[in-house]
Coordinates of C-alpha atoms in Angstrom, one line a residue:
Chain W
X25 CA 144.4 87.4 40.0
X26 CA 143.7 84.3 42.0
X27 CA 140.9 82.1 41.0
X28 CA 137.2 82.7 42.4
X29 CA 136.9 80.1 45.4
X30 CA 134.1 79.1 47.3
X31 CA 133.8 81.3 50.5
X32 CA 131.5 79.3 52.4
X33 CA 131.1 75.3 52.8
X34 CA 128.5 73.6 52.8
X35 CA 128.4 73.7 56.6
X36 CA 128.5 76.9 56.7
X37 CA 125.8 77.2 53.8
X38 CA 123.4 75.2 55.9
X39 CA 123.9 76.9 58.9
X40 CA 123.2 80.4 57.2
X41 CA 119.9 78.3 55.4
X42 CA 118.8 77.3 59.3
X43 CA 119.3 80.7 60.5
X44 CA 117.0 82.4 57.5
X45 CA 114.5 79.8 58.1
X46 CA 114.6 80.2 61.7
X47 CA 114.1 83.7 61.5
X48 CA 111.2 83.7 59.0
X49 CA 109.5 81.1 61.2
X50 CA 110.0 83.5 64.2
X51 CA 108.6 86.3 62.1
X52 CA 105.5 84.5 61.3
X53 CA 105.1 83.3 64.8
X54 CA 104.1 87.2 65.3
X55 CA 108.1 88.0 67.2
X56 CA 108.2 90.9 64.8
X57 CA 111.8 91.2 66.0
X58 CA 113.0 88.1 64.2
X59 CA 113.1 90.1 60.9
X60 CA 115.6 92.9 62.1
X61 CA 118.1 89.9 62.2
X62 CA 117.3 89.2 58.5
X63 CA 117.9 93.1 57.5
X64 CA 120.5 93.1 59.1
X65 CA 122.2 90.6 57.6
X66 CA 121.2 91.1 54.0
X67 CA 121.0 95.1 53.6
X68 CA 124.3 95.4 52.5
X69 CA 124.0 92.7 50.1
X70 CA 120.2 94.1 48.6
X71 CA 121.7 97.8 48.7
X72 CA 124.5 97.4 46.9
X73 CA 122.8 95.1 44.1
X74 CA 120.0 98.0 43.7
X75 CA 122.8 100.6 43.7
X76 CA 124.4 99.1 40.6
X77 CA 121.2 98.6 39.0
X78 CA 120.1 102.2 39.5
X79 CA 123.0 104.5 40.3
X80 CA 121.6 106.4 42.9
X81 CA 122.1 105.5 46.1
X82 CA 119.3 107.2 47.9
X83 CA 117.3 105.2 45.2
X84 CA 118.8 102.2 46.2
X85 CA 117.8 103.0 50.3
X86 CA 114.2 103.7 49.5
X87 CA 113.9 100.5 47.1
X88 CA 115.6 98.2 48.9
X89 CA 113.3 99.5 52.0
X90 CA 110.5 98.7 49.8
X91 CA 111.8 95.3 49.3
X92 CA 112.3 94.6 52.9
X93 CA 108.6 95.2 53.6
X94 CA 107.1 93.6 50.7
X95 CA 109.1 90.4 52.1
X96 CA 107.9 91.3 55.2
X97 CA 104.3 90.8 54.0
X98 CA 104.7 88.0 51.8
X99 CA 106.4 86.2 54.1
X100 CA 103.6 83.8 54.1
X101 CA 103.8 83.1 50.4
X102 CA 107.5 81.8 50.6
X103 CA 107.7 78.4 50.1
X104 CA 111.2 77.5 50.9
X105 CA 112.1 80.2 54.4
X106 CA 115.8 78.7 54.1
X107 CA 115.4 80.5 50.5
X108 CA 115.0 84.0 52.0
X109 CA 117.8 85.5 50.4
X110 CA 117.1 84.7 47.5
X111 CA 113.9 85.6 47.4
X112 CA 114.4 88.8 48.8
X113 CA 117.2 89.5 46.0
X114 CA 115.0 88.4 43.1
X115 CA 112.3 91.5 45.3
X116 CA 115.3 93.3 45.0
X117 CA 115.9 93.2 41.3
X118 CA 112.2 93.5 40.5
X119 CA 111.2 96.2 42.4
X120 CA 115.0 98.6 41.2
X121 CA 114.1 97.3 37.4
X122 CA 110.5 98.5 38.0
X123 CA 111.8 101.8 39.4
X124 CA 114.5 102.4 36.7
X125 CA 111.3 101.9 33.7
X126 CA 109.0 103.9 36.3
X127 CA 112.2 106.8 36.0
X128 CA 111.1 110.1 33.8
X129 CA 113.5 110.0 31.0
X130 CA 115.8 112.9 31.9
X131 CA 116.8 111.1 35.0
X132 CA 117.8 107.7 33.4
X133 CA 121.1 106.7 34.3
X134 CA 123.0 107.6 31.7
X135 CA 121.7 111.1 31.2
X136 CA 121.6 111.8 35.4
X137 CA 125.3 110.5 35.1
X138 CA 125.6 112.9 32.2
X139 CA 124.4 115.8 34.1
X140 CA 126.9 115.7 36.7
X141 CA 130.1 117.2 36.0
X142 CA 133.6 115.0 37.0
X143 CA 134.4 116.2 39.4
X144 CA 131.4 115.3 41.4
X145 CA 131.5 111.8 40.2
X146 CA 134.8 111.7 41.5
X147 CA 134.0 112.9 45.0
X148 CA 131.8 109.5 44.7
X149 CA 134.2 106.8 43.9
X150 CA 135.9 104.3 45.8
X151 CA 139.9 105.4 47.1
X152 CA 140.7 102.1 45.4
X153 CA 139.3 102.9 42.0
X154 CA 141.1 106.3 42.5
X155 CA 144.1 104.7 43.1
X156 CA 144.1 102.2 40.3
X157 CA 143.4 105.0 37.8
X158 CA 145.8 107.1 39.5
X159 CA 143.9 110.1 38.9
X160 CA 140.3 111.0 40.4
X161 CA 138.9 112.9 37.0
X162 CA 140.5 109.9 35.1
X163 CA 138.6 107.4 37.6
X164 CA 135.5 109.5 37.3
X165 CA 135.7 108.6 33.6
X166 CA 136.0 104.7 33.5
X167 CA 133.2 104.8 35.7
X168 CA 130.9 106.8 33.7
X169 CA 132.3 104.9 30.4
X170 CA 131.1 101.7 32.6
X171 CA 128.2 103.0 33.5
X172 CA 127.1 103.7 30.1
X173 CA 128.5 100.5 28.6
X174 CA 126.3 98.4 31.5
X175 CA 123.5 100.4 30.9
X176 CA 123.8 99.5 27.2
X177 CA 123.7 95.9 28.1
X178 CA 120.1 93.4 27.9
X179 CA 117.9 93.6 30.7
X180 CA 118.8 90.1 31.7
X181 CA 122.6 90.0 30.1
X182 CA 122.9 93.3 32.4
X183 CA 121.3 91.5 36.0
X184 CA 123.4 88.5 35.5
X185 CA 126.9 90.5 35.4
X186 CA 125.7 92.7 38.2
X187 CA 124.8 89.9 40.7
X188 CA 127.5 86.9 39.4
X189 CA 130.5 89.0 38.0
X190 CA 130.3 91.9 40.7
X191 CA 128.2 91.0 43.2
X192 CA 129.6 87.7 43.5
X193 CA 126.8 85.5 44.0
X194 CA 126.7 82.1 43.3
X195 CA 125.5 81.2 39.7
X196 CA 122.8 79.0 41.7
X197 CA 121.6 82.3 43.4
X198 CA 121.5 84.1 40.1
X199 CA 119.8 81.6 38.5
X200 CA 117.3 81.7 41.7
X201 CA 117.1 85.2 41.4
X202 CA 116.7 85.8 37.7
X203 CA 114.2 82.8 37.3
X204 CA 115.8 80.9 34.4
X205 CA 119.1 78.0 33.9
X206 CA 122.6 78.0 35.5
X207 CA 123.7 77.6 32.0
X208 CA 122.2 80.7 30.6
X209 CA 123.1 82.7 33.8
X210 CA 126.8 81.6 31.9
X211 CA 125.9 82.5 29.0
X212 CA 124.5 86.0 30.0
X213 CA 127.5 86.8 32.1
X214 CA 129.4 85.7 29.0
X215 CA 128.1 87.8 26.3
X216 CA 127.9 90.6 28.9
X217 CA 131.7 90.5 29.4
X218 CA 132.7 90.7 25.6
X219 CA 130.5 93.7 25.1
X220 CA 132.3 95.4 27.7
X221 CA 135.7 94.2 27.2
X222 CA 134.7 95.7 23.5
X223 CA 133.0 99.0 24.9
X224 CA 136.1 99.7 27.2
X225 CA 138.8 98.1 25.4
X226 CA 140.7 101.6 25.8
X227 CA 139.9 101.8 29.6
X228 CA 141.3 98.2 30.1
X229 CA 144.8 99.2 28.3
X230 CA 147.9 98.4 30.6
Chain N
X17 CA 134.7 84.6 15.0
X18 CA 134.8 80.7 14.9
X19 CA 132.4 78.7 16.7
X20 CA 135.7 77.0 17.9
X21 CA 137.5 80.8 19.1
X22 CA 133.8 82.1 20.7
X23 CA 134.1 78.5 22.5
X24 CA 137.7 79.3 23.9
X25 CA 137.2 83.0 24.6
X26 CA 134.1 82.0 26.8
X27 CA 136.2 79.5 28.4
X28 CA 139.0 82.2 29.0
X29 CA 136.5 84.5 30.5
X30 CA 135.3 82.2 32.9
X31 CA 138.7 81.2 34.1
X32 CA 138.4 83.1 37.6
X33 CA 134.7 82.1 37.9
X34 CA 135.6 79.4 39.9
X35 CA 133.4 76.5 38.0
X36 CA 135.2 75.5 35.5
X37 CA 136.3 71.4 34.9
X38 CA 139.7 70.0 35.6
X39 CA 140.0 69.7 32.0
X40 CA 138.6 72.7 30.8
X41 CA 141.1 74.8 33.3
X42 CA 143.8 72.6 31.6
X43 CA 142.5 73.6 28.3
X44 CA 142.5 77.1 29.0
X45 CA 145.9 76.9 30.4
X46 CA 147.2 75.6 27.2
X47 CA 146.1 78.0 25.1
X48 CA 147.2 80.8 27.3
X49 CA 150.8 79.4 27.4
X50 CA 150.7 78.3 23.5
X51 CA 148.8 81.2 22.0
X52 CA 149.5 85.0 22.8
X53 CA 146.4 86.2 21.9
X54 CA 144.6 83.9 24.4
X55 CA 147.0 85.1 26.8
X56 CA 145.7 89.3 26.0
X57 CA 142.1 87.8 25.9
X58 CA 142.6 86.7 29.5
X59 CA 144.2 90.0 30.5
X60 CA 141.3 91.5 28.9
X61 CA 138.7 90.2 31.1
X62 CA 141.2 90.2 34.2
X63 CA 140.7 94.0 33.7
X64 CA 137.5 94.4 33.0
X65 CA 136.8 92.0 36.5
X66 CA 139.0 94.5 38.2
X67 CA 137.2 97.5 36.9
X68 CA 133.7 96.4 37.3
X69 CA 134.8 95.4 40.9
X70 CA 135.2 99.4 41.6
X71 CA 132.2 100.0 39.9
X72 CA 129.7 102.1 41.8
X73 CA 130.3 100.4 45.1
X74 CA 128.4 101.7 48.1
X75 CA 130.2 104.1 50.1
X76 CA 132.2 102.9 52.8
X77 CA 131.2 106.1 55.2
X78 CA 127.3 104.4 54.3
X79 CA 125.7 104.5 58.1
X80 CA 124.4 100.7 58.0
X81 CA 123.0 100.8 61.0
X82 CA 120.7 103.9 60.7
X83 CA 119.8 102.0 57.8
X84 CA 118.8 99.3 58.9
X85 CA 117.0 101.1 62.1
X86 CA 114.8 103.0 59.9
X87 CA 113.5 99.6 57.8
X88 CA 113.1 97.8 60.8
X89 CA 111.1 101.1 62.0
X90 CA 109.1 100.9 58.7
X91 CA 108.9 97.0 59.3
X92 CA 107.2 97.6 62.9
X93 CA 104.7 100.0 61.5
X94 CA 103.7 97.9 59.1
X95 CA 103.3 94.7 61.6
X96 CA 101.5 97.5 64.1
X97 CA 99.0 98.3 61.2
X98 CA 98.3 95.0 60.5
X99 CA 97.6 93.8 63.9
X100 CA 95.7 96.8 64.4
X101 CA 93.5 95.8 61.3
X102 CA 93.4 92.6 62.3
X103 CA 92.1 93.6 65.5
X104 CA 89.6 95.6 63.9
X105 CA 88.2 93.2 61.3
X106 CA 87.5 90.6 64.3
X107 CA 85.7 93.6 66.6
X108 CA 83.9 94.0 63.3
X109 CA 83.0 90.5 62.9
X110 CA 82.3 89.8 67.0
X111 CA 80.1 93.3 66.8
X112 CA 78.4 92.0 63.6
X113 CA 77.7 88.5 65.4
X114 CA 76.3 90.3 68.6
X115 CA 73.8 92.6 66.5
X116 CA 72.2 90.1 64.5
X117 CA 71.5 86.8 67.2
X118 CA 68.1 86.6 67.8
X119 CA 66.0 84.3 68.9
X120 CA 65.3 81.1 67.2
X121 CA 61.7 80.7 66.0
X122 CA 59.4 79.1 67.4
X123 CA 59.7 75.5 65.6
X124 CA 57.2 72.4 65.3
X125 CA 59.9 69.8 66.3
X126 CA 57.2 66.5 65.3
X127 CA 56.4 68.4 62.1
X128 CA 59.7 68.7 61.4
X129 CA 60.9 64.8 62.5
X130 CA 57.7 63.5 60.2
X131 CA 59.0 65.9 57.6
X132 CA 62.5 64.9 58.1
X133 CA 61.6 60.7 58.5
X134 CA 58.9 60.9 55.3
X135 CA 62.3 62.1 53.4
X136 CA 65.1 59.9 54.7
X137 CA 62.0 56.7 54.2
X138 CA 61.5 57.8 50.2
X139 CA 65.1 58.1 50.2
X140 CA 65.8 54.3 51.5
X141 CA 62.8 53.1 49.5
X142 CA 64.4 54.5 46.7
X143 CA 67.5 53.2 47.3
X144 CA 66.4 49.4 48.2
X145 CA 64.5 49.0 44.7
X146 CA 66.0 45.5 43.7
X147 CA 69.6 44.7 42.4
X148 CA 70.3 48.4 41.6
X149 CA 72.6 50.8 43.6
X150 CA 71.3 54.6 43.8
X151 CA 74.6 55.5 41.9
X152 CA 74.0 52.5 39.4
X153 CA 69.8 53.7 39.4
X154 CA 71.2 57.7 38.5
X155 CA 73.7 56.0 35.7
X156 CA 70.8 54.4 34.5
X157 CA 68.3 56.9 34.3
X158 CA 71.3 59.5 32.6
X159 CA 72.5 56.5 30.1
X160 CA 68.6 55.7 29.5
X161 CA 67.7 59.2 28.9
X162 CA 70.8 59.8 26.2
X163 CA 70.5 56.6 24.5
X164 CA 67.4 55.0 24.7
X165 CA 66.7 58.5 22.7
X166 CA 67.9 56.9 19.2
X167 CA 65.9 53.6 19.6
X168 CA 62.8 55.7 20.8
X169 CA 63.5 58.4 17.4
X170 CA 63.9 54.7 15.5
X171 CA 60.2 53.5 16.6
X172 CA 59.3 56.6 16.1
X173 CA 59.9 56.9 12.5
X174 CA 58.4 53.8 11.8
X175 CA 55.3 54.8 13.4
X176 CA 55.0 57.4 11.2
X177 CA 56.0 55.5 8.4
X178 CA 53.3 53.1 8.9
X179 CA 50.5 55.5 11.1
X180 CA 52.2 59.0 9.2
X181 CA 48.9 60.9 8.4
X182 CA 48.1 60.8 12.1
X183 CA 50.8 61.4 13.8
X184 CA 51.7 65.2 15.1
X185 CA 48.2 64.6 18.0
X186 CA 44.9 63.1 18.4
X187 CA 41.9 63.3 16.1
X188 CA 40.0 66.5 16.4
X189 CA 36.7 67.3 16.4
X190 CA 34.8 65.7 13.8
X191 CA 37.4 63.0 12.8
X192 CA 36.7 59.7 13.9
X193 CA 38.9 58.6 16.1
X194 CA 41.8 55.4 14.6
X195 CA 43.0 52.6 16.3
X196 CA 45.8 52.6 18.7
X197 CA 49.0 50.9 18.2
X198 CA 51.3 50.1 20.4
X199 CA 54.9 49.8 19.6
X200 CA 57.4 47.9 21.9
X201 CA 60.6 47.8 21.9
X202 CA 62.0 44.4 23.0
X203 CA 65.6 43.2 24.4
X204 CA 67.7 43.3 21.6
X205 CA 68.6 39.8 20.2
X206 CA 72.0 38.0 20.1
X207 CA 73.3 39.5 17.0
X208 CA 72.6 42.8 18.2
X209 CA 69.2 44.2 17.1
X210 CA 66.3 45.0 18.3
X211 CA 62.8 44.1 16.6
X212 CA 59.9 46.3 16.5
X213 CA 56.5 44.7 17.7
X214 CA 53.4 46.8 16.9
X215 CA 50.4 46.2 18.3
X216 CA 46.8 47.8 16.9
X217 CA 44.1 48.0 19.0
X218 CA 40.7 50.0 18.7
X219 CA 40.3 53.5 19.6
X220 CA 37.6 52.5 22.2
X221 CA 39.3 49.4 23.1
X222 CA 40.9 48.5 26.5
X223 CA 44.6 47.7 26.0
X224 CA 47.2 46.8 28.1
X225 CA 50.1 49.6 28.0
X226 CA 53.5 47.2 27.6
X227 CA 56.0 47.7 31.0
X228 CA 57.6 51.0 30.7
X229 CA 61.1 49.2 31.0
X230 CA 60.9 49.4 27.1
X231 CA 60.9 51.9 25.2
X232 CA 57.0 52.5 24.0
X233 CA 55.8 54.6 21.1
X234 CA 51.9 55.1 20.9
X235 CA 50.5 56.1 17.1
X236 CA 46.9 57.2 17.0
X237 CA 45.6 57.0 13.7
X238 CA 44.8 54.6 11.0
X239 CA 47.2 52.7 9.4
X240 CA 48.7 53.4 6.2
X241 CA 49.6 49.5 5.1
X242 CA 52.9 49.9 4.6
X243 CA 55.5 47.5 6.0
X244 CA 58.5 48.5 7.4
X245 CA 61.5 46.9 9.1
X246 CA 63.5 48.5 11.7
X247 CA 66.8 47.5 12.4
X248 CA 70.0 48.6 13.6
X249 CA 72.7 47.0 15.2
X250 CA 72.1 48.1 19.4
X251 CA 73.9 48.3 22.5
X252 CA 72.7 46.1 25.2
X253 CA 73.1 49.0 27.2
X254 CA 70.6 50.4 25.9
X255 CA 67.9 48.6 27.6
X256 CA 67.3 48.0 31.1

């Protein structure tokens, strides 16, 4: 595995700052319009963070639709506009770990998951996880072991592997996001990482 | 597990994180290449990165652009509401401003001015009395009323001390009236006090009532003989 490197420079870091500020300025000027160019380019991104957090995508549609229009009405309230992303992530994570405590009990991850035979799962899963495991029910299976083993993780310990270790962002982001140090986003991932590599030791055998 | 082997698996498992030191990537490397079991630890995570990579990863067949068409949909609706609301609230407030101008009343303009100059003339008098600002005048009067308290309570005292079976009001029917004493007051002296100056005239008497600048105590009452000193280190302050 090659090591992580930066994917964007600096450059490229301001330009995409000037562009969300640019759009949020547009926004607030009353060009409604402006803000289709900010879904766009984050949707992906705030879907797939509220999918991991809540295992249901249709959950993760309707809260990350949520999130778009409560940044859509605080958009006056943000301080830094070349932040937006940010700040619509940390919405993001609020608003899926509000719906995931605001969730009746039977339909907590682990016990929807549960409900759901294999085979289903399966039909679910990327062709590249089906490929590694080389067999879809056996795919189906790290993945609900995964599931379960995230699920067991801290609230915090949990949001920091999900946006640095699989989403990817940068620890500065996290740390944005999650409101607290670079250094204990680390340490989060960190301790998140050796419960799992404990949890799924026999799903992580050669 | 060793402070020293948490230390090193942390570093192992942040080897492909991208933000690891020079010297920390060279510390990991050694390990790896002198110490097998750092070597598994690594493969350990490697694994686990490559199965949390597959995990529960939106579906490539996920229609992105319906997606985003229906927030941006939701987006306009809400902007349309709130212009809309805003519309309403200022039709509310220009309606509001319509229904309630009325005419002005009829006013007495040169009752008003000699109103309005009798005020701004006490206010300048006020503020020309000599040598004293209104904001030093307003200190004054505040500092005065808080701490000329103690030396007034002082005089007080001694009053009573001396005049005590009077004291508490006039002489009522029947009872003779006393003499009057005056108690002053003065600037306190160099080292700090102040001295008490009494001064008994008759009940019937004409006396002349010391400037108000110190603080006065009047007695009513005979005296009682008894001497009394009164003194207690002051502020300057505490006299103006």
């Amino acid at each position: 595995m090659s090591e992580r490197v930066a994917t964007t420079s600096r450059t490229d870091d301001d330009a995409e700052r000037r562009f969300d500020a640019e759009a949020v300025a547009a926004t607030l000027a009353g060009r409604t319009a402006a803000f289709d160019d900010l879904i766009e380019k984050y949707q992906r991104r705030a879907v797939s963070v509220a999918y991991r957090l809540l295992s249901d995508i249709e959950d993760a549609k309707d809260v990350c639709q949520d999130a778009f229009l409560k940044a859509f009405r605080s958009l006056t309230s943000l301080q830094e506009p070349e932040r937006f992303g940010a700040w619509l992530m940390r919405i993001v994570t609020n608003l899926s770990l509000n719906f995931r405590r605001g969730r009746r009990p039977h339909l907590s991850l682990t016990t929807a998951d549960g409900e759901r035979g294999l085979e289903d799962r399966a039909a679910d899963l990327s062709p590249r996880a089906i490929h590694k495991a080389g067999d879809p029910v056996q795919a189906a299976e790290t993945q609900q072991a995964v599931t379960a083993a995230i699920e067991s993780l801290p609230e915090q310990q949990r949001l920091a592997l999900v946006l640095f270790a699989i989403e990817r962002l940068p620890q500065k982001e996290v740390a944005e996001i999650l409101g607290c140090s670079i250094e204990m986003v680390k340490w989060n991932v960190f301790q998140a990482r050796k419960k799992l590599k404990e949890q799924l030791s026999e799903h992580l055998e050669a | 597990m060793t402070d020293e082997s948490e230390q090193l698996e942390r570093l192992l498992s942040e080897l492909h994180d991208g933000h690891l030191a020079d010297e920390q990537l060279a510390d990991a490397r050694r390990a790896i290449a002198e110490d097998p079991d750092a070597a598994a630890t690594v493969r350990g995570y490697e694994r686990l990165d490559g199965v949390l990579q597959d995990w529960q990863v939106v579906s490539p067949g996920m229609d992105w652009e319906a997606f985003a068409r229906q927030v941006s949909s939701r987006v306009a609706d809400e902007a349309e509401e709130r212009d809309a609301d805003e519309s309403a609230k200022l039709a509310a407030v220009d309606r509001l401003i319509g229904d309630s101008v009325e005419p002005l009343p009829a006013v007495d303009w040169d009752v008003l001015k000699s109103r309005i100059s009798r005020a701004v003339h006490e206010e300048a008098a006020e503020a020309a009395r000599p040598s004293i600002k209104p904001s030093q005048s307003w200190r004054r009067v505040v500092g005065w009323t808080g701490r000329v308290a103690v030396p007034l309570a002082a005089a007080a005292a001694v009053v009573f001390l001396v005049w005590g079976p009077w004291m508490g009001g006039p002489p009522g029917p029947g009872v003779s009236a006393g003499p009057i004493v005056m108690v002053s007051l003065e600037m306190p002296d160099s080292v700090g006090q102040i001295s008490v100056t009494f001064a008994e005239e008759p009940a019937d008497g004409d006396y002349d009532v010391p400037p108000l600048v110190m603080g006065t105590a009047i007695a009513v009452g005979p005296s009682t003989g008894n001497n009394t000193t009164f003194e207690e280190p002051m502020d300057e302050a505490y006299f103006y």
